[in-house]
Short mmCIF file of C-alpha atoms and ligand atoms in Angstrom, two decimals:
data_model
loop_
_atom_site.label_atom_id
_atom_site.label_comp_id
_atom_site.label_asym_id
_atom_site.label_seq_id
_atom_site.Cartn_x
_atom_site.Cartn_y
_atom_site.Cartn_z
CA UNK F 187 130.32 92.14 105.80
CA UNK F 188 132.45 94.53 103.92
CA UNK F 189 130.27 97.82 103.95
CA UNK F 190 129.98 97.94 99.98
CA UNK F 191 127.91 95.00 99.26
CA UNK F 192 127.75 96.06 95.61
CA UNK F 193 131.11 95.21 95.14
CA UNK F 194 131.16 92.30 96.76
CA UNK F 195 128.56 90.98 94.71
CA UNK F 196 130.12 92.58 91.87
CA UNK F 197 133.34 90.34 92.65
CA UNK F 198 131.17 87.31 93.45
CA UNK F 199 129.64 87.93 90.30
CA UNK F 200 132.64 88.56 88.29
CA UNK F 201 134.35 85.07 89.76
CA UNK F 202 130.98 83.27 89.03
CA UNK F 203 131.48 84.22 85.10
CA UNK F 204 135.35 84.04 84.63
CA UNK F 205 135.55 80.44 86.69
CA UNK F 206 132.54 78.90 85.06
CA UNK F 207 133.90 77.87 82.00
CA UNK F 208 136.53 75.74 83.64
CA UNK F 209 137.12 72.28 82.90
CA UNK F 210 137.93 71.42 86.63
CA UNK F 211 138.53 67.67 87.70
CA UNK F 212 140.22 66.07 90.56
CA UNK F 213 143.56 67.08 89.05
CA UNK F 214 144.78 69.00 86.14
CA UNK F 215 145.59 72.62 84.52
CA UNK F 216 141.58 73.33 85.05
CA UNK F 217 142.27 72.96 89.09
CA UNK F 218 145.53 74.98 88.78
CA UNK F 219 143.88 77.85 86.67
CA UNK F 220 140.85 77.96 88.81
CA UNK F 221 142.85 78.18 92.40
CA UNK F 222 145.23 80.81 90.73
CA UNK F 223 142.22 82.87 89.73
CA UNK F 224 140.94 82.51 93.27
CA UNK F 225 144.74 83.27 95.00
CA UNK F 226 143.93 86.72 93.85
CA UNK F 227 141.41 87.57 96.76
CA UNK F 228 142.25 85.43 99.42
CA UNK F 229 145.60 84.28 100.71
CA UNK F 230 145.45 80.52 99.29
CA UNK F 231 149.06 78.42 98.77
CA UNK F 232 149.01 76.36 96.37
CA UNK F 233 150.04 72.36 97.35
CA UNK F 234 151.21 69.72 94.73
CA UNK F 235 150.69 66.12 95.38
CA UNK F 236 152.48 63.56 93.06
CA UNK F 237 150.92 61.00 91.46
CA UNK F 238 151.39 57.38 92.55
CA UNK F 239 151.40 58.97 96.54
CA UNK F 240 149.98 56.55 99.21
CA UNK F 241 147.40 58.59 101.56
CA UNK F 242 145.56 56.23 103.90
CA UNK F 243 143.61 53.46 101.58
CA UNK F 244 144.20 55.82 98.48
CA UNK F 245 146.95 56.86 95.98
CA UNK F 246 147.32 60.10 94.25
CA UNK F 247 145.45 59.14 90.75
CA UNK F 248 147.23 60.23 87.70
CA UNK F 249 146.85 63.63 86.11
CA UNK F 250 143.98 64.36 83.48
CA UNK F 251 144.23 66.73 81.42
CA UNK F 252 141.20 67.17 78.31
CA UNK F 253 142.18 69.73 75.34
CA UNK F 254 139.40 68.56 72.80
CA UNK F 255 136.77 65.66 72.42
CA UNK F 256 134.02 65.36 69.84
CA UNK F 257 131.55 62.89 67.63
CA UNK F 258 130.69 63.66 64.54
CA UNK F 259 128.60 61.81 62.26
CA UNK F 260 128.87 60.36 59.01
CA UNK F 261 128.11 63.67 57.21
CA UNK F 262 131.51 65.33 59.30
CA UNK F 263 128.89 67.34 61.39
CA UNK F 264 129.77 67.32 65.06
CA UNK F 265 126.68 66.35 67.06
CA UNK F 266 128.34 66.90 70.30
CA UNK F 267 131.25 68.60 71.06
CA UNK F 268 133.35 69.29 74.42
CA UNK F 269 134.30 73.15 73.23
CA UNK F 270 130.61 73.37 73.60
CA UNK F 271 130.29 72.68 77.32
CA UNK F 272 132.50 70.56 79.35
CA UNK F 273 130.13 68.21 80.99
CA UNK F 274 129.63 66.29 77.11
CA UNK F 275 133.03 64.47 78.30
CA UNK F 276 133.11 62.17 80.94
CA UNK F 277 135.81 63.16 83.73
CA UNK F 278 138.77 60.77 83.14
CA UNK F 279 138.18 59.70 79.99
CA UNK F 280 141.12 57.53 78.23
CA UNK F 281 142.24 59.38 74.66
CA UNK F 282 140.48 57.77 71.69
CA UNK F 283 140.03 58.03 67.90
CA UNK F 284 137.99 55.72 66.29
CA UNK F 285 134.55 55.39 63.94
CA UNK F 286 132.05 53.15 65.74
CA UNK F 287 129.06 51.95 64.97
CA UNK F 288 125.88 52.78 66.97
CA UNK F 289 125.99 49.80 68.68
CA UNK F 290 129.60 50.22 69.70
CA UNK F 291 129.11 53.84 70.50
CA UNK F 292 125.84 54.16 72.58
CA UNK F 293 127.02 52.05 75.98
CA UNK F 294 129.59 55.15 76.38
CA UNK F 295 126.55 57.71 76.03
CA UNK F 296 124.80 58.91 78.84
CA UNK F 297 121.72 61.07 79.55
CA UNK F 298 118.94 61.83 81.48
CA UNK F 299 115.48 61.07 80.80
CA UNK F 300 114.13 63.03 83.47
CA UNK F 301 115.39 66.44 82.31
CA UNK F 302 115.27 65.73 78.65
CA UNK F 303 117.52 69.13 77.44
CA UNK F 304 119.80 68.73 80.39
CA UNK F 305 123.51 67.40 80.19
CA UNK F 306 124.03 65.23 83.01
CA UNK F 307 127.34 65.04 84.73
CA UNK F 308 130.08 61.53 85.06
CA UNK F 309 133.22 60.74 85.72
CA UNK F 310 135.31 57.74 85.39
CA UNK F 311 137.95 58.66 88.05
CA UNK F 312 139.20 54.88 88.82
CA UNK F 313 138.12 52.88 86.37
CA UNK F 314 139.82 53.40 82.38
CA UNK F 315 136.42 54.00 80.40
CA UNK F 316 135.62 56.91 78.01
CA UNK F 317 132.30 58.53 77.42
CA UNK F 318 129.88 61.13 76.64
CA UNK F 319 127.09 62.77 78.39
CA UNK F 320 124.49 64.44 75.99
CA UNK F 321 120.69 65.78 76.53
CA UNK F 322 118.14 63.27 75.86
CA UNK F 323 117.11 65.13 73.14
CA UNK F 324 120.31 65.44 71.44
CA UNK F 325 120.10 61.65 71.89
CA UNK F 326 117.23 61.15 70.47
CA UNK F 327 117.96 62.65 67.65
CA UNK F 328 121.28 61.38 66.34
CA UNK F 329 121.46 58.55 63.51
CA UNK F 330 120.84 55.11 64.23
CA UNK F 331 122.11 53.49 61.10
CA UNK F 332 125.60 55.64 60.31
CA UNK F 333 128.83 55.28 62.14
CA UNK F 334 129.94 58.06 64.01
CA UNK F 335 133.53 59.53 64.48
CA UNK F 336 134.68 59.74 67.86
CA UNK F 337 137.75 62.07 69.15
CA UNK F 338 138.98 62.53 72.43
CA UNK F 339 142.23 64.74 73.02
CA UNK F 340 142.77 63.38 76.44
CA UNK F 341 145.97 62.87 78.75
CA UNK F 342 146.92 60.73 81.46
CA UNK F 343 150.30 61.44 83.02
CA UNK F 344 152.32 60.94 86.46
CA UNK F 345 151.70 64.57 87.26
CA UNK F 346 150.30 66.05 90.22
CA UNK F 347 147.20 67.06 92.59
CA UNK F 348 146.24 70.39 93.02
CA UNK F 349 144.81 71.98 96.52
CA UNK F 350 144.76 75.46 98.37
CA UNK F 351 145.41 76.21 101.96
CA UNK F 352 144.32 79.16 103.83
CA UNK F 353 145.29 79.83 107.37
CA UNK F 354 144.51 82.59 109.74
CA UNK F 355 145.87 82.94 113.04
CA UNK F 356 144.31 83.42 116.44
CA UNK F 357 145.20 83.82 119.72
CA UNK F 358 142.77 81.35 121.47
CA UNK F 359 144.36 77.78 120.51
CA UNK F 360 141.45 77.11 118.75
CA UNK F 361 140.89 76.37 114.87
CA UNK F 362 137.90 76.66 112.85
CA UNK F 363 137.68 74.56 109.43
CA UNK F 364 136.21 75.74 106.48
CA UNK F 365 136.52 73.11 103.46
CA UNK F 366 135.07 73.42 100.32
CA UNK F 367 136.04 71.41 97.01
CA UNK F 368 137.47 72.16 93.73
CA UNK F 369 136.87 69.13 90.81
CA UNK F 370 133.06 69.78 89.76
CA UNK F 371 133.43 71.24 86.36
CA UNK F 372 130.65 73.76 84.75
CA UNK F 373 127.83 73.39 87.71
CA UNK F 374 127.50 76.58 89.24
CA UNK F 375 125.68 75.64 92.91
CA UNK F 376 127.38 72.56 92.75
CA UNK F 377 130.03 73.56 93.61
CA UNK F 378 131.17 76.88 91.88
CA UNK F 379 129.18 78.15 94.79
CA UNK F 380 131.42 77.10 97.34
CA UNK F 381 134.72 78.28 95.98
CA UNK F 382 133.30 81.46 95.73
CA UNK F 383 131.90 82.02 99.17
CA UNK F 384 134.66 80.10 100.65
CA UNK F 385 137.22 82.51 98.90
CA UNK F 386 135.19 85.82 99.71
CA UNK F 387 134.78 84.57 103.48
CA UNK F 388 138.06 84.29 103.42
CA UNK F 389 139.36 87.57 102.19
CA UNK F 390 136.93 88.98 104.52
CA UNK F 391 138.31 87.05 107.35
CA UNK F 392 142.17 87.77 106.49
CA UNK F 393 141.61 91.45 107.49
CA UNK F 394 140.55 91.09 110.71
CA UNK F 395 142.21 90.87 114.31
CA UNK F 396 140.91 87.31 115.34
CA UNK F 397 140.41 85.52 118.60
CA UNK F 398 140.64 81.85 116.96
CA UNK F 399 142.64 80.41 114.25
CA UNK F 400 140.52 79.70 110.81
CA UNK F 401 141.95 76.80 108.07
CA UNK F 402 140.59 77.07 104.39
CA UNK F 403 140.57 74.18 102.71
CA UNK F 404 139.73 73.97 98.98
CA UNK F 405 140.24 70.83 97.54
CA UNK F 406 138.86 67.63 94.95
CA UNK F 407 136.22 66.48 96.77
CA UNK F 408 137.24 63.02 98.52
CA UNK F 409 141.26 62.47 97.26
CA UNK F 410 142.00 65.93 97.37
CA UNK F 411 140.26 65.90 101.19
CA UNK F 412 141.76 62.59 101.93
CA UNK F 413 145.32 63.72 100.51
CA UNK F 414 145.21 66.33 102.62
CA UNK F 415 144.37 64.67 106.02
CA UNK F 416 147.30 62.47 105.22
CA UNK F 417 149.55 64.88 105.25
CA UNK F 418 148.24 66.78 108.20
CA UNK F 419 147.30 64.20 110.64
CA UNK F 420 147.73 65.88 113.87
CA UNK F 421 146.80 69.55 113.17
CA UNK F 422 143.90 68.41 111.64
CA UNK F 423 143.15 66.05 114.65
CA UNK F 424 143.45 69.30 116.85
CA UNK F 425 140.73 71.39 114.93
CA UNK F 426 137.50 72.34 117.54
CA UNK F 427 135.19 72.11 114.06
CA UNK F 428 134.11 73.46 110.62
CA UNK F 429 132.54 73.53 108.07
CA UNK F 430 132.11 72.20 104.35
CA UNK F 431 130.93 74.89 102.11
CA UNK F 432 129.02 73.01 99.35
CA UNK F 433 125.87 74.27 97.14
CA UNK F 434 125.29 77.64 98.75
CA UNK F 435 123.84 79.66 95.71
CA UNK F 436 120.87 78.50 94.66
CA UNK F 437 117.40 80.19 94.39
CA UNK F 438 116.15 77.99 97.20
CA UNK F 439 115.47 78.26 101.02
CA UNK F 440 118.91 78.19 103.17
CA UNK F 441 119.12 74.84 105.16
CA UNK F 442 121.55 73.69 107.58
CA UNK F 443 123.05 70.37 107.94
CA UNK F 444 124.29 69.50 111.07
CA UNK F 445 127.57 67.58 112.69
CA UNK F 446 127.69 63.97 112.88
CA UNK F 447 127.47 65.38 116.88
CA UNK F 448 124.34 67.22 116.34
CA UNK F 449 124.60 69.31 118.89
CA UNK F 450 127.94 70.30 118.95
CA UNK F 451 129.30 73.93 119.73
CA UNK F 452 129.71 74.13 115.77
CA UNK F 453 125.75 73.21 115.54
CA UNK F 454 124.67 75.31 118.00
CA UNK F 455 127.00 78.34 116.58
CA UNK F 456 125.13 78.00 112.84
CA UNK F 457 121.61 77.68 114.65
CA UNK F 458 122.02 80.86 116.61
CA UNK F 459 123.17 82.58 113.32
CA UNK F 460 120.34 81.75 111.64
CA UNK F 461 118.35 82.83 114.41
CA UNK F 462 119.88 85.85 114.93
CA UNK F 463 119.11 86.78 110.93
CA UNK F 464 115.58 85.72 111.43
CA UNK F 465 115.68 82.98 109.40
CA UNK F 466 114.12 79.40 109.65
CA UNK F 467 116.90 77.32 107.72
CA UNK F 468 115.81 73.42 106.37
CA UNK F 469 116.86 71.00 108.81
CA UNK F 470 119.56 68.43 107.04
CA UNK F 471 120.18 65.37 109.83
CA UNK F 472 124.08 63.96 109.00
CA UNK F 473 124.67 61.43 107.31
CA UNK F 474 127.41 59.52 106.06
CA UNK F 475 126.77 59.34 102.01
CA UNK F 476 127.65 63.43 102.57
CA UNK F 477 130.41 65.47 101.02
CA UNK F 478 133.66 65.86 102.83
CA UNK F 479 132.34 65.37 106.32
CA UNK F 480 133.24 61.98 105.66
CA UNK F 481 136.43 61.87 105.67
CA UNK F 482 137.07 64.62 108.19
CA UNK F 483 134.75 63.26 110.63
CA UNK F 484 135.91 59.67 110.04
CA UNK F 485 136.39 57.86 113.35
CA UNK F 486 140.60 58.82 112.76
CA UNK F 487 139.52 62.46 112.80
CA UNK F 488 136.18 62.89 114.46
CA UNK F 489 136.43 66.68 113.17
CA UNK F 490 132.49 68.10 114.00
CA UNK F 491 131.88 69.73 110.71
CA UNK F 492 128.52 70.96 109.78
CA UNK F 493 127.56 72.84 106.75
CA UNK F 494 125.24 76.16 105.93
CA UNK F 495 123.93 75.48 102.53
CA UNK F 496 121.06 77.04 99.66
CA UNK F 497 119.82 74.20 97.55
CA UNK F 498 121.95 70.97 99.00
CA UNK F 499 123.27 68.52 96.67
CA UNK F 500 120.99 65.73 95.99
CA UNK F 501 117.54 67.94 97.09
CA UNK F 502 117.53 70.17 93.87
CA UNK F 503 116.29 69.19 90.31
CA UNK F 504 119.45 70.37 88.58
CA UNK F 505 121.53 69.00 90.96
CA UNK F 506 125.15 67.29 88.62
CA UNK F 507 123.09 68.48 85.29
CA UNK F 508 124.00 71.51 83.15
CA UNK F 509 121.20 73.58 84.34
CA UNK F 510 123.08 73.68 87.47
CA UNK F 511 124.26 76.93 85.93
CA UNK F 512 124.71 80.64 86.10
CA UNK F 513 120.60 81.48 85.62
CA UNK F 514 120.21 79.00 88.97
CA UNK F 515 122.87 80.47 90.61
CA UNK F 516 123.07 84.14 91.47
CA UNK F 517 125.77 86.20 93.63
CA UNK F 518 123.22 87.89 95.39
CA UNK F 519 122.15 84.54 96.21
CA UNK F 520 125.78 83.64 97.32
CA UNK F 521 126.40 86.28 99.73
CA UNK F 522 123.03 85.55 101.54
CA UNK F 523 124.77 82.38 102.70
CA UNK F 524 128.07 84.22 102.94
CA UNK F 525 125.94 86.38 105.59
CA UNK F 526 124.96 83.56 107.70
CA UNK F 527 128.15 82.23 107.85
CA UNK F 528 129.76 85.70 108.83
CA UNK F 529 127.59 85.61 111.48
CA UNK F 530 128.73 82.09 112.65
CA UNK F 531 131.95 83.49 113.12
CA UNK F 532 131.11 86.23 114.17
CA UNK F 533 129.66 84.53 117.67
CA UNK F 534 132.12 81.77 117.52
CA UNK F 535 134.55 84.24 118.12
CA UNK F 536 132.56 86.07 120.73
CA UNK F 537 131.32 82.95 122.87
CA UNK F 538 132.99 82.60 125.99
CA UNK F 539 131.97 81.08 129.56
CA UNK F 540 131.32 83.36 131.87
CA UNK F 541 131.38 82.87 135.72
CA UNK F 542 129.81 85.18 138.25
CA UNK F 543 131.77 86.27 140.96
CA UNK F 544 128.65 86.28 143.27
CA UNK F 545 127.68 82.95 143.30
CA UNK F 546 125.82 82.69 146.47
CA UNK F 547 122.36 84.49 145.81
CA UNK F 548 121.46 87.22 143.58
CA UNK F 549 124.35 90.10 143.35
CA UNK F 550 122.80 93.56 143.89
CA UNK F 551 122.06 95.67 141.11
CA UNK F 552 120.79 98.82 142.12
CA UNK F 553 123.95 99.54 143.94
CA UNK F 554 125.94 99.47 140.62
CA UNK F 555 123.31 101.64 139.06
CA UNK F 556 122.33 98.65 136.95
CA UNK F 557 119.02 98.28 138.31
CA UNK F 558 116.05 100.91 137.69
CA UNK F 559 115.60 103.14 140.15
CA UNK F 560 111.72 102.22 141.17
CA UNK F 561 111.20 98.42 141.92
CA UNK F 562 107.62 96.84 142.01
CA UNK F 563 108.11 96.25 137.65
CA UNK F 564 104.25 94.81 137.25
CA UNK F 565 105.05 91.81 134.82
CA UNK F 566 108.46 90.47 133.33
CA UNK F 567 109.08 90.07 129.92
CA UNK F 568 107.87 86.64 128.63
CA UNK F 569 110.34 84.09 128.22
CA UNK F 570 110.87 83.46 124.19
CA UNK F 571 112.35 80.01 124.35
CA UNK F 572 111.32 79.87 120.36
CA UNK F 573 111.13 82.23 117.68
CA UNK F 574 107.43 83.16 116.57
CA UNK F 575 105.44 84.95 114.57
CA UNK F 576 106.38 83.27 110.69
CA UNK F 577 106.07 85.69 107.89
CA UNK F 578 106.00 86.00 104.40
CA UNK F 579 109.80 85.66 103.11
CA UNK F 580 110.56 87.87 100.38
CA UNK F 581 110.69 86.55 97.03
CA UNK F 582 114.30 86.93 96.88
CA UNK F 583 115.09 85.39 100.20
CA UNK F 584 113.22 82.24 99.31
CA UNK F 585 113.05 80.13 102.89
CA UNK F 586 110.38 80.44 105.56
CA UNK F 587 111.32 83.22 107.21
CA UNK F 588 111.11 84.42 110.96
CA UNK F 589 111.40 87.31 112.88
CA UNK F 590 114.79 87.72 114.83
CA UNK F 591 114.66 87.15 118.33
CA UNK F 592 113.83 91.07 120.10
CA UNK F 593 116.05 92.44 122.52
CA UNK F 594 114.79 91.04 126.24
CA UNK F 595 114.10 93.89 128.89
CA UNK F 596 117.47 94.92 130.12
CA UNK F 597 116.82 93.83 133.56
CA UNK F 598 115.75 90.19 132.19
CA UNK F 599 118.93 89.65 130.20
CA UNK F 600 121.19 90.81 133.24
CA UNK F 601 119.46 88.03 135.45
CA UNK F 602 119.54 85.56 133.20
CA UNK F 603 123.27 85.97 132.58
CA UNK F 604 123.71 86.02 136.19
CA UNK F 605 121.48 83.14 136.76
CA UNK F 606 123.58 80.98 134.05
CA UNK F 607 127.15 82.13 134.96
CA UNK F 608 128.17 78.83 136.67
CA UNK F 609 130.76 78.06 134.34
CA UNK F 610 128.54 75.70 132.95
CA UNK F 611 127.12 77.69 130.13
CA UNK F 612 128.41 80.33 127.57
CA UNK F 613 127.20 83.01 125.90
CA UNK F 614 125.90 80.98 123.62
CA UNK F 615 123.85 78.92 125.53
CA UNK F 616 122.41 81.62 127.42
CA UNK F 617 121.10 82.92 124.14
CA UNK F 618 119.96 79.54 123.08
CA UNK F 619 118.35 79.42 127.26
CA UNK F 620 116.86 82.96 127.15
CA UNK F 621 115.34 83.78 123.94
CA UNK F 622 117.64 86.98 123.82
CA UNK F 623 119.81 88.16 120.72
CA UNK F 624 123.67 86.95 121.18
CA UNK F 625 124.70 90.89 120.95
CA UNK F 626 122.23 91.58 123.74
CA UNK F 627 123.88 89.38 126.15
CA UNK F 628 127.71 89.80 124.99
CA UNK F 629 127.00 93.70 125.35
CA UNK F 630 126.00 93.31 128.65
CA UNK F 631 127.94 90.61 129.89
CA UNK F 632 131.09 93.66 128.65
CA UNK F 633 129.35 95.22 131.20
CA UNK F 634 128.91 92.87 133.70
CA UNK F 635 132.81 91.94 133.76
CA UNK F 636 133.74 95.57 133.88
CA UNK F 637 131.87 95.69 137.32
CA UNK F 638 133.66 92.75 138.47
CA UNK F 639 130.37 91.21 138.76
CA UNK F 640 131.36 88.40 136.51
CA UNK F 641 134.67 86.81 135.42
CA UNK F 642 135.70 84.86 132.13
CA UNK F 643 135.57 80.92 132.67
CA UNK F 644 137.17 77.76 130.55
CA UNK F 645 136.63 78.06 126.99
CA UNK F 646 133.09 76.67 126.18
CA UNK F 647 132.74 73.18 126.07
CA UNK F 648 132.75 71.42 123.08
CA UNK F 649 129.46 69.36 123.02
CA UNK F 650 126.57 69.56 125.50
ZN1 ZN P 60 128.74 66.95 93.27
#
């Protein structure tokens, strides 16, 4: 991570505040404003899509656009008002001006009992309606027997959908996704979160000299996805994985959710980070009522795609309410997911199968000076096929916490590299097979291939 992390959470912070306020959607000048703001840390183009364009089962919708949208009461007194907070409109509403009557006005009012002073979150994409969402108490409160003036400054035009595109070479042939999505006005885990770390991994990413290609994605959530596939079909068919980066800033523990695979390189990639950062994420099966998984791991595009996450969508309280704001959501909180995911790229692009040259019995060590000089060791290390020993997390870490894996004895690690090298396995899974930290083995498997001892194999496979 870039050495200052004060001023990387000073920048996460700063985004957190100035994008926030945005009225974002699936299109309109709230998408445009937001990816503009975020163009100025990470290399993002910008990509129009008219409306009325065919993609798959789906058209480009047309562009919304909301400038103002109120109710006042008889007395002139607005009772709830969309300069207030954007979530009192719901997304897509048709323009109106009218004075109702309770009866006529309460089917488009929506709230949530549950969380009595929260504004809950809706949106109308594909159906004409207009409404507001309120707290319960607001609710509660407001006059039965008057009419009520309604106002909504809305547009609906042929205009135009609004993504970004990232993409950073490699030398390898192989591409990494990261996808995160764009049209969730004022909730800050969900998914303010997620253009944030997506747009700080990125920056950090485009500095570096990297083995494998990596494609940002950030786009509406389902069109803006599905738009995108269309027009991409077979790079995006060629991707080895990804990720979607979705609610990954709340106070909770980190979780991961894994590929519809399971236990696919991606999967196994994420686990290992975790591992190696001592940390005991929440387990998240897949499953198909998920974000944008679905449509990139539709049977068309089978794309593995897993996603590292800190309070996931549907398992928090505030989850699509307006306290799904900027007291649940932190930066510090941000870049403790941004850290995991560092470190999934970090051993994605230092896996590699490794073959030894000596195949037929054990090579000899001590002649290479890689074996201690006195033989008869008493006892081995113990093999540490899980991690052990659950402590305490901090309070600002949240999750159950575990201790990262210790370094195995030197001459341990060498022979279980050697033992594994049968082009079979990569580094990866001889971390996963040997309890040993990842940088353990890839240090000395530097060594190993400098002594000829071992040589550098297919890249690793896929899935187990
Ligand atoms: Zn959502």
């Amino acid at each position: 991570m870039t050495r200052d992390r004060a001023a990387l959470k000073a920048l996460a912070d700063g985004l957190l505040r100035e994008l926030f306020p945005i009225c974002r959607s699936i299109t309109g000048q709230g998408v445009r404003q937001s990816l503009a703001i975020l163009q100025r840390h990470a290399p993002l183009a910008i990509q129009e899509y008219p409306s009325g364009t065919p993609c798959f089962d789906w058209t480009i919708p047309r562009e919304w656009n909301a400038r103002e949208a109120w109710i006042k009461d008889s007395s002139g007194r607005k009772v709830v008002d969309f300069a207030v907070s954007n979530l009192h409109l719901v997304s897509y509403s048709v323009p109106l001006r009218a004075t109702l009557t309770w009866d006529e006005l309460a089917p488009h009012l929506h709230t949530l009992a549950r969380l009595p002073r929260a504004i809950p979150y809706r949106t109308s994409y594909y159906k004409e309606d207009w409404g507001f969402c309120l707290s319960q108490e607001r609710y509660d409160a407001l006059d039965r027997h008057g009419t009520h003036e309604v106002f909504i400054d809305s547009e609906l035009k042929q205009g135009s959908l609004t993504l970004a595109e990232a993409r950073l070479p490699g030398g390898s042939g192989r591409e990494y996704l990261f996808s995160t999505y764009c049209c969730h006005p004022s909730l800050a885990n969900d998914n303010l979160s997620g253009l944030v770390l997506t747009t700080l991994l990125c920056r950090e990413l485009a500095g570096r000299d990297l083995r494998h290609g990596y494609r940002f994605v950030i786009a509406p959530e389902t069109i803006g996805v599905i738009a995108y596939l269309a027009h991409n079909q077979e790079a995006m068919r060629s991707l080895t994985g990804g990720f979607v980066v979705t609610c990954v800033g709340g106070p909770g523990p980190l979780g991961y959710q894994e590929t519809f695979l399971g236990d696919h390189h991606i999967d196994r990639a994420a686990r290992q980070a975790f591992r190696e950062l001592g940390i005991e994420p929440l387990r998240h099966a897949f499953a198909p009522n998920g974000s944008d998984e679905r449509q990139y791991s539709s049977p068309g595009f089978r794309i593995p795609v897993g996603s590292i996450c800190k309070d996931k969508y549907f398992a928090y309280d505030y989850y699509h309410t307006s306290l799904d704001d900027l007291d649940f959501v932190k930066a510090g909180q941000i870049l403790e997911t941004l850290e995991v995911y560092l470190k999934a790229v970090e051993i994605l692009e230092q896996d590699e199968v490794l073959i030894s040259t000596n195949p037929n019995c054990e090579p000899q060590l001590g002649r290479r000076g890689l074996y201690p000089q006195l033989g008869g060791k008493l006892l081995p290390s113990p093999p540490r096929t899980s991690a052990t020993g659950a402590v305490q997390p901090p309070p600002e870490l949240g999750g159950p916490q575990v201790q990262p894996p210790p370094e195995l004895d030197t001459v341990d690690a060498l022979l279980w590299i050697l033992f594994l090298a049968d082009g079979q396995n990569s580094l990866l899974d001889m971390a996963r097979r040997s309890g040993a930290p990842f940088g353990q083995l890839r240090r000395l498997a530097d060594t190993l291939l400098a002594e000829g001892l071992l040589r550098r194999g297919q890249e690793p496979p896929n899935h187990a």
